[in-house]
Amino acid sequence: MSLHALAFLVLLGLTIQSQAELTPKTYYYEVKEANFTRLCKNKTILTVNGEFPGPTLYARRGETVIVNVKNVGDLGITIHWHGVKQPRYPWSDGPEFITQCPIKPGANFTQKVILSDEEGTLWWHAHSDWSRATVHGLIVIRPAFGRPYPFPKPYAEYPIVLAEWWRQDVEAVLLDFTRTGGDPNTSDALTINGQPGDLYPCSSAETTKFIVEQGKTYMLRMVNAAMNLFLFWGIGGHAFEVVGTDGSYTKPLKSHYGVIGPGQTMDVLFKADQPIGRYYIAARPYNSQPLISFDNTTTTAIFEYKGYKKTHSKPVFPHLPKVNDTSASVNFTNSLRSLASRAHPINVPMKITRNFVFTMSINTVPCANNSCEGPRGLRFRASVNNISFNSPNISVLDAYYGRIKGVYGDDFPKFPPLFFNFTGTNLSTSLETPLNATEAEVLEYGDNVELVYQGTNLVAGIDHPMHLHGHSFYVVGSGLGNFNRSKDRLSFNLVDPPLRQTVIVPKNGWTAIRFKANNPGVWLMHCHLERHISWGMEMVFITKNGIRPGESILPPPPDLPPCT
Ligand SMILES: *[C@@H]1O[C@H](CO)[C@@H](O)[C@H](O)[C@H]1NC(C)=O
Ligand SMILES: *[C@@H]1O[C@H](CO)[C@@H](O)[C@H](O)[C@H]1NC(C)=O
Ligand SMILES: *[C@@H]1O[C@H](CO)[C@@H](O)[C@H](O)[C@H]1NC(C)=O
Ligand SMILES: *[C@@H]1O[C@H](CO)[C@@H](O)[C@H](O)[C@H]1NC(C)=O
Ligand SMILES: *[C@@H]1O[C@H](CO)[C@@H](O)[C@H](O)[C@H]1NC(C)=O
Ligand SMILES: *[C@@H]1O[C@H](CO)[C@@H](O)[C@H](O)[C@H]1NC(C)=O
Ligand SMILES: *[C@@H]1O[C@H](CO)[C@@H](O)[C@H](O)[C@H]1NC(C)=O
Ligand SMILES: *[C@@H]1O[C@H](CO)[C@@H](O)[C@H](O)[C@H]1NC(C)=O
Ligand SMILES: *[C@@H]1O[C@H](CO)[C@@H](O)[C@H](O)[C@H]1NC(C)=O
Ligand SMILES: *[C@@H]1O[C@H](CO)[C@@H](O)[C@H](O)[C@H]1NC(C)=O
Ligand SMILES: *[C@@H]1O[C@H](CO)[C@@H](O)[C@H](O)[C@H]1NC(C)=O
Ligand SMILES: *[C@@H]1O[C@H](CO)[C@@H](O)[C@H](O)[C@H]1NC(C)=O
Ligand SMILES: [Cu+2]
């Protein structure tokens, strides 16, 4: 590692223990097609290194990992390191047309995954088209050398990568609903570590199985990599403890079910404290909107105790909340607290310098001859503050850094352009049509931001997993109905709010977050339901450089994929 990079790490305030540790780890990710058989059918999917889910990236807190991404598929691709802040280096962040253009077939791009204070489990995924359905994997970040976990070291750990599987080609599904203007076709199965499990045809023999020893404690590193589904999950006969979310430790939260939104990660401890036997871990959808169709199937894997003797009885199935139980989802999410210990302190922004209220809405736009498959023959769109994001064709970061005009505007509305009963029923259809634009919100370096996400009931209210790139944020409050500034701010948790990068904003409700804009760059903010981002539910924050050394964007890498 160069002196320059060393100085950079020192500036970040990281504890550097030995020269050996500083050697960056290098991974080679080849994006290519591979054949898999699922649900009785052979299918070709896009993968990294031929694996599904893709390879796990291992690191320790504060390390920089180098990944050379080579595209040997036949579509342009980008890779995003979800939850990694990439201080001063948005060039490696990955969302297509936001921080880079796609890596063309045959080309490669060497990305730096710059870890700082993240610790726990994160993940990586494609951030172009719908490729992330199969192009994704875990990022495991262990404590720095010689540092302990804030809980007794688990006996072993297992990955739990939750995803969706389509019988058809996912890019065809994307093209289909883009053309028809309707809802995308739903998936045909959910998977745990690539396998649907016992409850699906032709899947039983290959169900994922984990061996556990009675009396030992295990850590599950879980991600919801599904495209369009929130999931309830649980382990038959066992309670568990959540000890981390989105790469940050939490106070242990004991529960017998969990909810996890697309994009979210979770570190979970569970003790094999039941009679020797077999127990399902199962996941199935949480869906709050009865009007939409969704894949209402259940994926399972098996925890099998050592010494188990084959019997005919089925593994024990967990009790999961009902599919539309918003209160179960909200209760779980709202019970999470930061660990906020001496070794893992928190730093909630107190003196707010920028306030925002962002509405998230489903929208409709006209369609020739009313021939689309959305409501009333219209085409579905989605928006933030009534702006449906129009993706540019060169990256916003290129345009910002290179001062290229006409690619994006810097006039994103700070508040909803219109105040109406956001969560009311029978809203006028005249509110449904959004603007279509490419707008960014510009932040000063060091701004303390408070942002209230407000769900709306336009077209059909639903939960939204809102994700911010380049930052973690504190979730200081949440509620149902319309946010009431004078009343709701009084009950904010400023003591131990959870630190996240993706938060579930409840159906017809609101969630307030706070973060410090201390990472100069161009950072996407979007709903992590893939169909919503495809419809335009995204916007861009641009954080300006600060004035002191170490507060400016680093120069672009020489091999940044060109836009032309
Ligand atoms: C996948 O299977 C198809 C059809 O059997 C075959 O033509 C193709 O070469 C295989 N692809 C890979 C990457 O193995
Ligand atoms: C899938 O492909 C494998 C290997 O090419 C073949 O043996 C198998 O019969 C195929 N299965 C189905 C269901 O087509
Ligand atoms: C990556 O691209 C560069 C520039 O085109 C090329 O020189 C290099 O050989 C490529 N590396 C791999 C592994 O393909
Ligand atoms: C989506 O579903 C419809 C209706 O079942 C079907 O006709 C269509 O082929 C599907 N699209 C894709 C891409 O498979
Ligand atoms: C979804 O499946 C569950 C059983 O797993 C069933 O109880 C429920 O009625 C189904 N809901 C819908 C909307 O299909
Ligand atoms: C959930 O669905 C059931 C019937 O499917 C309905 O009776 C119930 O009111 C719904 N609950 C909520 C919270 O929407
Ligand atoms: C959610 O929490 C409230 C208040 O603690 C409780 O009354 C309710 O039963 C809980 N709902 C579920 C589904 O656990
Ligand atoms: C709309 O309808 C008219 C008259 O039937 C037809 O000529 C035209 O091609 C249609 N347009 C589209 C986009 O379907
Ligand atoms: C890219 O977008 C700009 C601005 O919207 C437009 O003027 C230009 O024609 C587009 N270029 C291509 C190749 O689509
Ligand atoms: C907004 O709509 C909700 C749901 O219909 C209703 O309960 C509430 O009274 C409305 N609020 C106002 C201020 O009209
Ligand atoms: C969004 O903007 C359009 C165009 O100005 C307007 O017709 C519509 O009512 C607005 N909707 C909302 C919810 O602000
Ligand atoms: C948004 O505007 C752009 C540029 O004018 C246009 O190409 C695009 O089709 C529009 N999108 C929608 C959904 O209307
Ligand atoms: Cu959404």
PDB file of N, CA and C in Angstrom, residues 347-423:
ATOM      1  N   ASN A 347     -23.205   8.558  17.600  1.00  0.00           N
ATOM      2  CA  ASN A 347     -22.975   9.983  17.431  1.00  0.00           C
ATOM      3  C   ASN A 347     -24.138  10.568  16.625  1.00  0.00           C
ATOM      4  N   VAL A 348     -25.289  10.697  17.277  1.00  0.00           N
ATOM      5  CA  VAL A 348     -26.489  11.166  16.584  1.00  0.00           C
ATOM      6  C   VAL A 348     -26.392  12.677  16.350  1.00  0.00           C
ATOM      7  N   PRO A 349     -26.551  13.144  15.113  1.00  0.00           N
ATOM      8  CA  PRO A 349     -26.526  14.595  14.881  1.00  0.00           C
ATOM      9  C   PRO A 349     -27.622  15.287  15.703  1.00  0.00           C
ATOM     10  N   MET A 350     -27.242  16.328  16.418  1.00  0.00           N
ATOM     11  CA  MET A 350     -28.194  17.033  17.285  1.00  0.00           C
ATOM     12  C   MET A 350     -28.589  18.387  16.700  1.00  0.00           C
ATOM     13  N   LYS A 351     -27.584  19.130  16.247  1.00  0.00           N
ATOM     14  CA  LYS A 351     -27.887  20.465  15.711  1.00  0.00           C
ATOM     15  C   LYS A 351     -28.176  20.324  14.221  1.00  0.00           C
ATOM     16  N   ILE A 352     -29.453  20.197  13.896  1.00  0.00           N
ATOM     17  CA  ILE A 352     -29.827  19.923  12.504  1.00  0.00           C
ATOM     18  C   ILE A 352     -29.660  21.186  11.656  1.00  0.00           C
ATOM     19  N   THR A 353     -28.956  21.044  10.516  1.00  0.00           N
ATOM     20  CA  THR A 353     -28.774  22.196   9.622  1.00  0.00           C
ATOM     21  C   THR A 353     -29.642  22.092   8.367  1.00  0.00           C
ATOM     22  N   ARG A 354     -30.106  20.867   8.049  1.00  0.00           N
ATOM     23  CA  ARG A 354     -30.956  20.698   6.866  1.00  0.00           C
ATOM     24  C   ARG A 354     -32.128  19.781   7.197  1.00  0.00           C
ATOM     25  N   ASN A 355     -33.339  20.241   6.933  1.00  0.00           N
ATOM     26  CA  ASN A 355     -34.541  19.440   7.127  1.00  0.00           C
ATOM     27  C   ASN A 355     -35.169  19.081   5.790  1.00  0.00           C
ATOM     28  N   PHE A 356     -35.564  17.824   5.666  1.00  0.00           N
ATOM     29  CA  PHE A 356     -36.260  17.392   4.456  1.00  0.00           C
ATOM     30  C   PHE A 356     -37.460  16.538   4.825  1.00  0.00           C
ATOM     31  N   VAL A 357     -38.506  16.651   4.026  1.00  0.00           N
ATOM     32  CA  VAL A 357     -39.596  15.676   4.064  1.00  0.00           C
ATOM     33  C   VAL A 357     -39.753  15.148   2.643  1.00  0.00           C
ATOM     34  N   PHE A 358     -39.610  13.843   2.482  1.00  0.00           N
ATOM     35  CA  PHE A 358     -39.714  13.211   1.156  1.00  0.00           C
ATOM     36  C   PHE A 358     -40.915  12.270   1.141  1.00  0.00           C
ATOM     37  N   THR A 359     -41.829  12.494   0.205  1.00  0.00           N
ATOM     38  CA  THR A 359     -42.923  11.537   0.033  1.00  0.00           C
ATOM     39  C   THR A 359     -42.522  10.455  -0.964  1.00  0.00           C
ATOM     40  N   MET A 360     -42.936   9.236  -0.688  1.00  0.00           N
ATOM     41  CA  MET A 360     -42.729   8.139  -1.635  1.00  0.00           C
ATOM     42  C   MET A 360     -44.095   7.703  -2.142  1.00  0.00           C
ATOM     43  N   SER A 361     -44.283   7.795  -3.465  1.00  0.00           N
ATOM     44  CA  SER A 361     -45.595   7.485  -4.034  1.00  0.00           C
ATOM     45  C   SER A 361     -45.491   6.559  -5.235  1.00  0.00           C
ATOM     46  N   ILE A 362     -46.539   5.756  -5.383  1.00  0.00           N
ATOM     47  CA  ILE A 362     -46.739   5.028  -6.635  1.00  0.00           C
ATOM     48  C   ILE A 362     -47.551   5.966  -7.523  1.00  0.00           C
ATOM     49  N   ASN A 363     -47.234   6.018  -8.810  1.00  0.00           N
ATOM     50  CA  ASN A 363     -47.864   6.960  -9.729  1.00  0.00           C
ATOM     51  C   ASN A 363     -48.342   6.252 -10.993  1.00  0.00           C
ATOM     52  N   THR A 364     -49.094   7.016 -11.775  1.00  0.00           N
ATOM     53  CA  THR A 364     -49.459   6.538 -13.110  1.00  0.00           C
ATOM     54  C   THR A 364     -49.199   7.662 -14.101  1.00  0.00           C
ATOM     55  N   VAL A 365     -48.845   7.290 -15.311  1.00  0.00           N
ATOM     56  CA  VAL A 365     -48.696   8.275 -16.397  1.00  0.00           C
ATOM     57  C   VAL A 365     -49.496   7.778 -17.594  1.00  0.00           C
ATOM     58  N   PRO A 366     -49.875   8.711 -18.478  1.00  0.00           N
ATOM     59  CA  PRO A 366     -50.688   8.316 -19.630  1.00  0.00           C
ATOM     60  C   PRO A 366     -49.971   7.289 -20.505  1.00  0.00           C
ATOM     61  N   CYS A 367     -50.773   6.563 -21.258  1.00  0.00           N
ATOM     62  CA  CYS A 367     -50.255   5.502 -22.113  1.00  0.00           C
ATOM     63  C   CYS A 367     -51.082   5.557 -23.393  1.00  0.00           C
ATOM     64  N   ALA A 368     -50.413   5.453 -24.539  1.00  0.00           N
ATOM     65  CA  ALA A 368     -51.122   5.566 -25.818  1.00  0.00           C
ATOM     66  C   ALA A 368     -52.338   4.640 -25.845  1.00  0.00           C
ATOM     67  N   ASN A 369     -53.476   5.197 -26.199  1.00  0.00           N
ATOM     68  CA  ASN A 369     -54.729   4.436 -26.315  1.00  0.00           C
ATOM     69  C   ASN A 369     -55.133   3.730 -25.017  1.00  0.00           C
ATOM     70  N   ASN A 370     -54.644   4.207 -23.884  1.00  0.00           N
ATOM     71  CA  ASN A 370     -54.916   3.532 -22.598  1.00  0.00           C
ATOM     72  C   ASN A 370     -54.668   2.036 -22.700  1.00  0.00           C
ATOM     73  N   SER A 371     -53.582   1.677 -23.362  1.00  0.00           N
ATOM     74  CA  SER A 371     -53.346   0.261 -23.638  1.00  0.00           C
ATOM     75  C   SER A 371     -52.329  -0.365 -22.688  1.00  0.00           C
ATOM     76  N   CYS A 372     -51.966   0.365 -21.627  1.00  0.00           N
ATOM     77  CA  CYS A 372     -50.997  -0.206 -20.689  1.00  0.00           C
ATOM     78  C   CYS A 372     -51.692  -1.091 -19.660  1.00  0.00           C
ATOM     79  N   GLU A 373     -50.887  -1.839 -18.920  1.00  0.00           N
ATOM     80  CA  GLU A 373     -51.454  -2.790 -17.970  1.00  0.00           C
ATOM     81  C   GLU A 373     -51.480  -2.285 -16.529  1.00  0.00           C
ATOM     82  N   GLY A 374     -51.217  -0.971 -16.345  1.00  0.00           N
ATOM     83  CA  GLY A 374     -51.390  -0.383 -15.030  1.00  0.00           C
ATOM     84  C   GLY A 374     -52.866  -0.057 -14.812  1.00  0.00           C
ATOM     85  N   PRO A 375     -53.212   0.625 -13.690  1.00  0.00           N
ATOM     86  CA  PRO A 375     -54.613   0.952 -13.421  1.00  0.00           C
ATOM     87  C   PRO A 375     -55.217   1.790 -14.559  1.00  0.00           C
ATOM     88  N   ARG A 376     -56.453   1.535 -14.930  1.00  0.00           N
ATOM     89  CA  ARG A 376     -57.194   2.293 -15.942  1.00  0.00           C
ATOM     90  C   ARG A 376     -56.434   2.408 -17.271  1.00  0.00           C
ATOM     91  N   GLY A 377     -55.653   1.385 -17.591  1.00  0.00           N
ATOM     92  CA  GLY A 377     -54.924   1.399 -18.865  1.00  0.00           C
ATOM     93  C   GLY A 377     -53.705   2.300 -18.854  1.00  0.00           C
ATOM     94  N   LEU A 378     -53.349   2.821 -17.671  1.00  0.00           N
ATOM     95  CA  LEU A 378     -52.208   3.731 -17.560  1.00  0.00           C
ATOM     96  C   LEU A 378     -50.921   2.945 -17.311  1.00  0.00           C
ATOM     97  N   ARG A 379     -49.824   3.677 -17.269  1.00  0.00           N
ATOM     98  CA  ARG A 379     -48.503   3.080 -17.034  1.00  0.00           C
ATOM     99  C   ARG A 379     -48.066   3.386 -15.603  1.00  0.00           C
ATOM    100  N   PHE A 380     -47.549   2.399 -14.891  1.00  0.00           N
ATOM    101  CA  PHE A 380     -47.042   2.618 -13.537  1.00  0.00           C
ATOM    102  C   PHE A 380     -45.748   3.438 -13.546  1.00  0.00           C
ATOM    103  N   ARG A 381     -45.642   4.350 -12.609  1.00  0.00           N
ATOM    104  CA  ARG A 381     -44.371   5.009 -12.295  1.00  0.00           C
ATOM    105  C   ARG A 381     -44.306   5.102 -10.771  1.00  0.00           C
ATOM    106  N   ALA A 382     -43.215   5.646 -10.243  1.00  0.00           N
ATOM    107  CA  ALA A 382     -43.107   5.879  -8.809  1.00  0.00           C
ATOM    108  C   ALA A 382     -42.216   7.092  -8.618  1.00  0.00           C
ATOM    109  N   SER A 383     -42.323   7.753  -7.458  1.00  0.00           N
ATOM    110  CA  SER A 383     -41.633   9.031  -7.306  1.00  0.00           C
ATOM    111  C   SER A 383     -41.225   9.301  -5.871  1.00  0.00           C
ATOM    112  N   VAL A 384     -40.317  10.257  -5.722  1.00  0.00           N
ATOM    113  CA  VAL A 384     -39.975  10.856  -4.439  1.00  0.00           C
ATOM    114  C   VAL A 384     -40.288  12.344  -4.582  1.00  0.00           C
ATOM    115  N   ASN A 385     -41.073  12.880  -3.660  1.00  0.00           N
ATOM    116  CA  ASN A 385     -41.541  14.270  -3.757  1.00  0.00           C
ATOM    117  C   ASN A 385     -42.066  14.612  -5.155  1.00  0.00           C
ATOM    118  N   ASN A 386     -42.836  13.677  -5.687  1.00  0.00           N
ATOM    119  CA  ASN A 386     -43.542  13.854  -6.960  1.00  0.00           C
ATOM    120  C   ASN A 386     -42.604  13.952  -8.164  1.00  0.00           C
ATOM    121  N   ILE A 387     -41.327  13.577  -7.980  1.00  0.00           N
ATOM    122  CA  ILE A 387     -40.431  13.505  -9.138  1.00  0.00           C
ATOM    123  C   ILE A 387     -40.047  12.059  -9.393  1.00  0.00           C
ATOM    124  N   SER A 388     -40.380  11.616 -10.594  1.00  0.00           N
ATOM    125  CA  SER A 388     -39.999  10.284 -11.012  1.00  0.00           C
ATOM    126  C   SER A 388     -38.650  10.432 -11.715  1.00  0.00           C
ATOM    127  N   PHE A 389     -37.665   9.718 -11.211  1.00  0.00           N
ATOM    128  CA  PHE A 389     -36.282   9.941 -11.649  1.00  0.00           C
ATOM    129  C   PHE A 389     -36.067   9.424 -13.065  1.00  0.00           C
ATOM    130  N   ASN A 390     -35.548  10.308 -13.913  1.00  0.00           N
ATOM    131  CA  ASN A 390     -35.237   9.926 -15.287  1.00  0.00           C
ATOM    132  C   ASN A 390     -33.732   9.685 -15.364  1.00  0.00           C
ATOM    133  N   SER A 391     -33.363   8.437 -15.568  1.00  0.00           N
ATOM    134  CA  SER A 391     -31.947   8.070 -15.545  1.00  0.00           C
ATOM    135  C   SER A 391     -31.201   8.739 -16.704  1.00  0.00           C
ATOM    136  N   PRO A 392     -30.078   9.418 -16.402  1.00  0.00           N
ATOM    137  CA  PRO A 392     -29.309  10.039 -17.487  1.00  0.00           C
ATOM    138  C   PRO A 392     -28.513   8.983 -18.246  1.00  0.00           C
ATOM    139  N   ASN A 393     -27.809   9.389 -19.278  1.00  0.00           N
ATOM    140  CA  ASN A 393     -27.031   8.405 -20.022  1.00  0.00           C
ATOM    141  C   ASN A 393     -25.516   8.571 -19.841  1.00  0.00           C
ATOM    142  N   ILE A 394     -25.091   9.587 -19.067  1.00  0.00           N
ATOM    143  CA  ILE A 394     -23.722   9.547 -18.536  1.00  0.00           C
ATOM    144  C   ILE A 394     -23.884   9.667 -17.028  1.00  0.00           C
ATOM    145  N   SER A 395     -22.873   9.319 -16.252  1.00  0.00           N
ATOM    146  CA  SER A 395     -23.131   9.249 -14.820  1.00  0.00           C
ATOM    147  C   SER A 395     -23.205  10.647 -14.203  1.00  0.00           C
ATOM    148  N   VAL A 396     -24.049  10.779 -13.193  1.00  0.00           N
ATOM    149  CA  VAL A 396     -24.199  12.048 -12.481  1.00  0.00           C
ATOM    150  C   VAL A 396     -22.850  12.446 -11.871  1.00  0.00           C
ATOM    151  N   LEU A 397     -22.110  11.445 -11.382  1.00  0.00           N
ATOM    152  CA  LEU A 397     -20.804  11.734 -10.780  1.00  0.00           C
ATOM    153  C   LEU A 397     -19.822  12.291 -11.816  1.00  0.00           C
ATOM    154  N   ASP A 398     -19.784  11.686 -12.993  1.00  0.00           N
ATOM    155  CA  ASP A 398     -18.949  12.216 -14.084  1.00  0.00           C
ATOM    156  C   ASP A 398     -19.318  13.662 -14.378  1.00  0.00           C
ATOM    157  N   ALA A 399     -20.642  13.903 -14.434  1.00  0.00           N
ATOM    158  CA  ALA A 399     -21.124  15.241 -14.786  1.00  0.00           C
ATOM    159  C   ALA A 399     -20.760  16.245 -13.690  1.00  0.00           C
ATOM    160  N   TYR A 400     -20.892  15.844 -12.439  1.00  0.00           N
ATOM    161  CA  TYR A 400     -20.580  16.726 -11.315  1.00  0.00           C
ATOM    162  C   TYR A 400     -19.076  17.007 -11.268  1.00  0.00           C
ATOM    163  N   TYR A 401     -18.295  15.940 -11.333  1.00  0.00           N
ATOM    164  CA  TYR A 401     -16.840  16.073 -11.210  1.00  0.00           C
ATOM    165  C   TYR A 401     -16.264  16.827 -12.407  1.00  0.00           C
ATOM    166  N   GLY A 402     -16.808  16.541 -13.591  1.00  0.00           N
ATOM    167  CA  GLY A 402     -16.293  17.158 -14.817  1.00  0.00           C
ATOM    168  C   GLY A 402     -17.018  18.448 -15.190  1.00  0.00           C
ATOM    169  N   ARG A 403     -17.922  18.919 -14.298  1.00  0.00           N
ATOM    170  CA  ARG A 403     -18.700  20.133 -14.558  1.00  0.00           C
ATOM    171  C   ARG A 403     -19.369  20.115 -15.926  1.00  0.00           C
ATOM    172  N   ILE A 404     -20.009  18.981 -16.236  1.00  0.00           N
ATOM    173  CA  ILE A 404     -20.742  18.882 -17.503  1.00  0.00           C
ATOM    174  C   ILE A 404     -22.186  19.310 -17.246  1.00  0.00           C
ATOM    175  N   LYS A 405     -22.640  20.288 -17.989  1.00  0.00           N
ATOM    176  CA  LYS A 405     -23.983  20.838 -17.760  1.00  0.00           C
ATOM    177  C   LYS A 405     -25.064  20.024 -18.481  1.00  0.00           C
ATOM    178  N   GLY A 406     -26.291  20.140 -17.979  1.00  0.00           N
ATOM    179  CA  GLY A 406     -27.440  19.573 -18.682  1.00  0.00           C
ATOM    180  C   GLY A 406     -27.722  18.105 -18.394  1.00  0.00           C
ATOM    181  N   VAL A 407     -26.960  17.498 -17.482  1.00  0.00           N
ATOM    182  CA  VAL A 407     -27.189  16.080 -17.191  1.00  0.00           C
ATOM    183  C   VAL A 407     -28.185  15.915 -16.035  1.00  0.00           C
ATOM    184  N   TYR A 408     -28.058  16.794 -15.031  1.00  0.00           N
ATOM    185  CA  TYR A 408     -28.963  16.731 -13.882  1.00  0.00           C
ATOM    186  C   TYR A 408     -29.245  18.158 -13.405  1.00  0.00           C
ATOM    187  N   GLY A 409     -30.333  18.302 -12.661  1.00  0.00           N
ATOM    188  CA  GLY A 409     -30.633  19.589 -12.048  1.00  0.00           C
ATOM    189  C   GLY A 409     -30.290  19.529 -10.562  1.00  0.00           C
ATOM    190  N   ASP A 410     -30.116  20.717  -9.915  1.00  0.00           N
ATOM    191  CA  ASP A 410     -29.797  20.698  -8.477  1.00  0.00           C
ATOM    192  C   ASP A 410     -30.939  21.305  -7.679  1.00  0.00           C
ATOM    193  N   ASP A 411     -32.141  20.978  -8.122  1.00  0.00           N
ATOM    194  CA  ASP A 411     -33.332  21.616  -7.577  1.00  0.00           C
ATOM    195  C   ASP A 411     -34.315  20.622  -6.995  1.00  0.00           C
ATOM    196  N   PHE A 412     -33.812  19.539  -6.418  1.00  0.00           N
ATOM    197  CA  PHE A 412     -34.737  18.552  -5.868  1.00  0.00           C
ATOM    198  C   PHE A 412     -35.553  19.203  -4.747  1.00  0.00           C
ATOM    199  N   PRO A 413     -36.881  19.033  -4.748  1.00  0.00           N
ATOM    200  CA  PRO A 413     -37.702  19.697  -3.721  1.00  0.00           C
ATOM    201  C   PRO A 413     -37.409  19.182  -2.301  1.00  0.00           C
ATOM    202  N   LYS A 414     -37.224  20.120  -1.358  1.00  0.00           N
ATOM    203  CA  LYS A 414     -36.894  19.748   0.016  1.00  0.00           C
ATOM    204  C   LYS A 414     -38.118  19.234   0.767  1.00  0.00           C
ATOM    205  N   PHE A 415     -39.276  19.661   0.306  1.00  0.00           N
ATOM    206  CA  PHE A 415     -40.537  19.253   0.924  1.00  0.00           C
ATOM    207  C   PHE A 415     -41.502  18.839  -0.188  1.00  0.00           C
ATOM    208  N   PRO A 416     -42.557  18.113   0.164  1.00  0.00           N
ATOM    209  CA  PRO A 416     -43.526  17.741  -0.874  1.00  0.00           C
ATOM    210  C   PRO A 416     -44.057  19.005  -1.548  1.00  0.00           C
ATOM    211  N   PRO A 417     -44.171  19.007  -2.859  1.00  0.00           N
ATOM    212  CA  PRO A 417     -44.643  20.202  -3.549  1.00  0.00           C
ATOM    213  C   PRO A 417     -46.088  20.542  -3.192  1.00  0.00           C
ATOM    214  N   LEU A 418     -46.792  19.554  -2.689  1.00  0.00           N
ATOM    215  CA  LEU A 418     -48.205  19.731  -2.377  1.00  0.00           C
ATOM    216  C   LEU A 418     -48.473  18.992  -1.074  1.00  0.00           C
ATOM    217  N   PHE A 419     -49.109  19.672  -0.103  1.00  0.00           N
ATOM    218  CA  PHE A 419     -49.487  18.966   1.113  1.00  0.00           C
ATOM    219  C   PHE A 419     -50.934  18.523   0.986  1.00  0.00           C
ATOM    220  N   PHE A 420     -51.162  17.238   1.033  1.00  0.00           N
ATOM    221  CA  PHE A 420     -52.522  16.689   1.027  1.00  0.00           C
ATOM    222  C   PHE A 420     -52.543  15.619   2.109  1.00  0.00           C
ATOM    223  N   ASN A 421     -53.676  14.991   2.312  1.00  0.00           N
ATOM    224  CA  ASN A 421     -53.714  13.919   3.303  1.00  0.00           C
ATOM    225  C   ASN A 421     -52.990  12.711   2.704  1.00  0.00           C
ATOM    226  N   PHE A 422     -51.654  12.683   2.911  1.00  0.00           N
ATOM    227  CA  PHE A 422     -50.800  11.694   2.237  1.00  0.00           C
ATOM    228  C   PHE A 422     -51.309  10.262   2.377  1.00  0.00           C
ATOM    229  N   THR A 423     -51.822   9.976   3.577  1.00  0.00           N
ATOM    230  CA  THR A 423     -52.207   8.592   3.857  1.00  0.00           C
ATOM    231  C   THR A 423     -53.725   8.416   3.829  1.00  0.00           C
TER     232      THR A 423
END
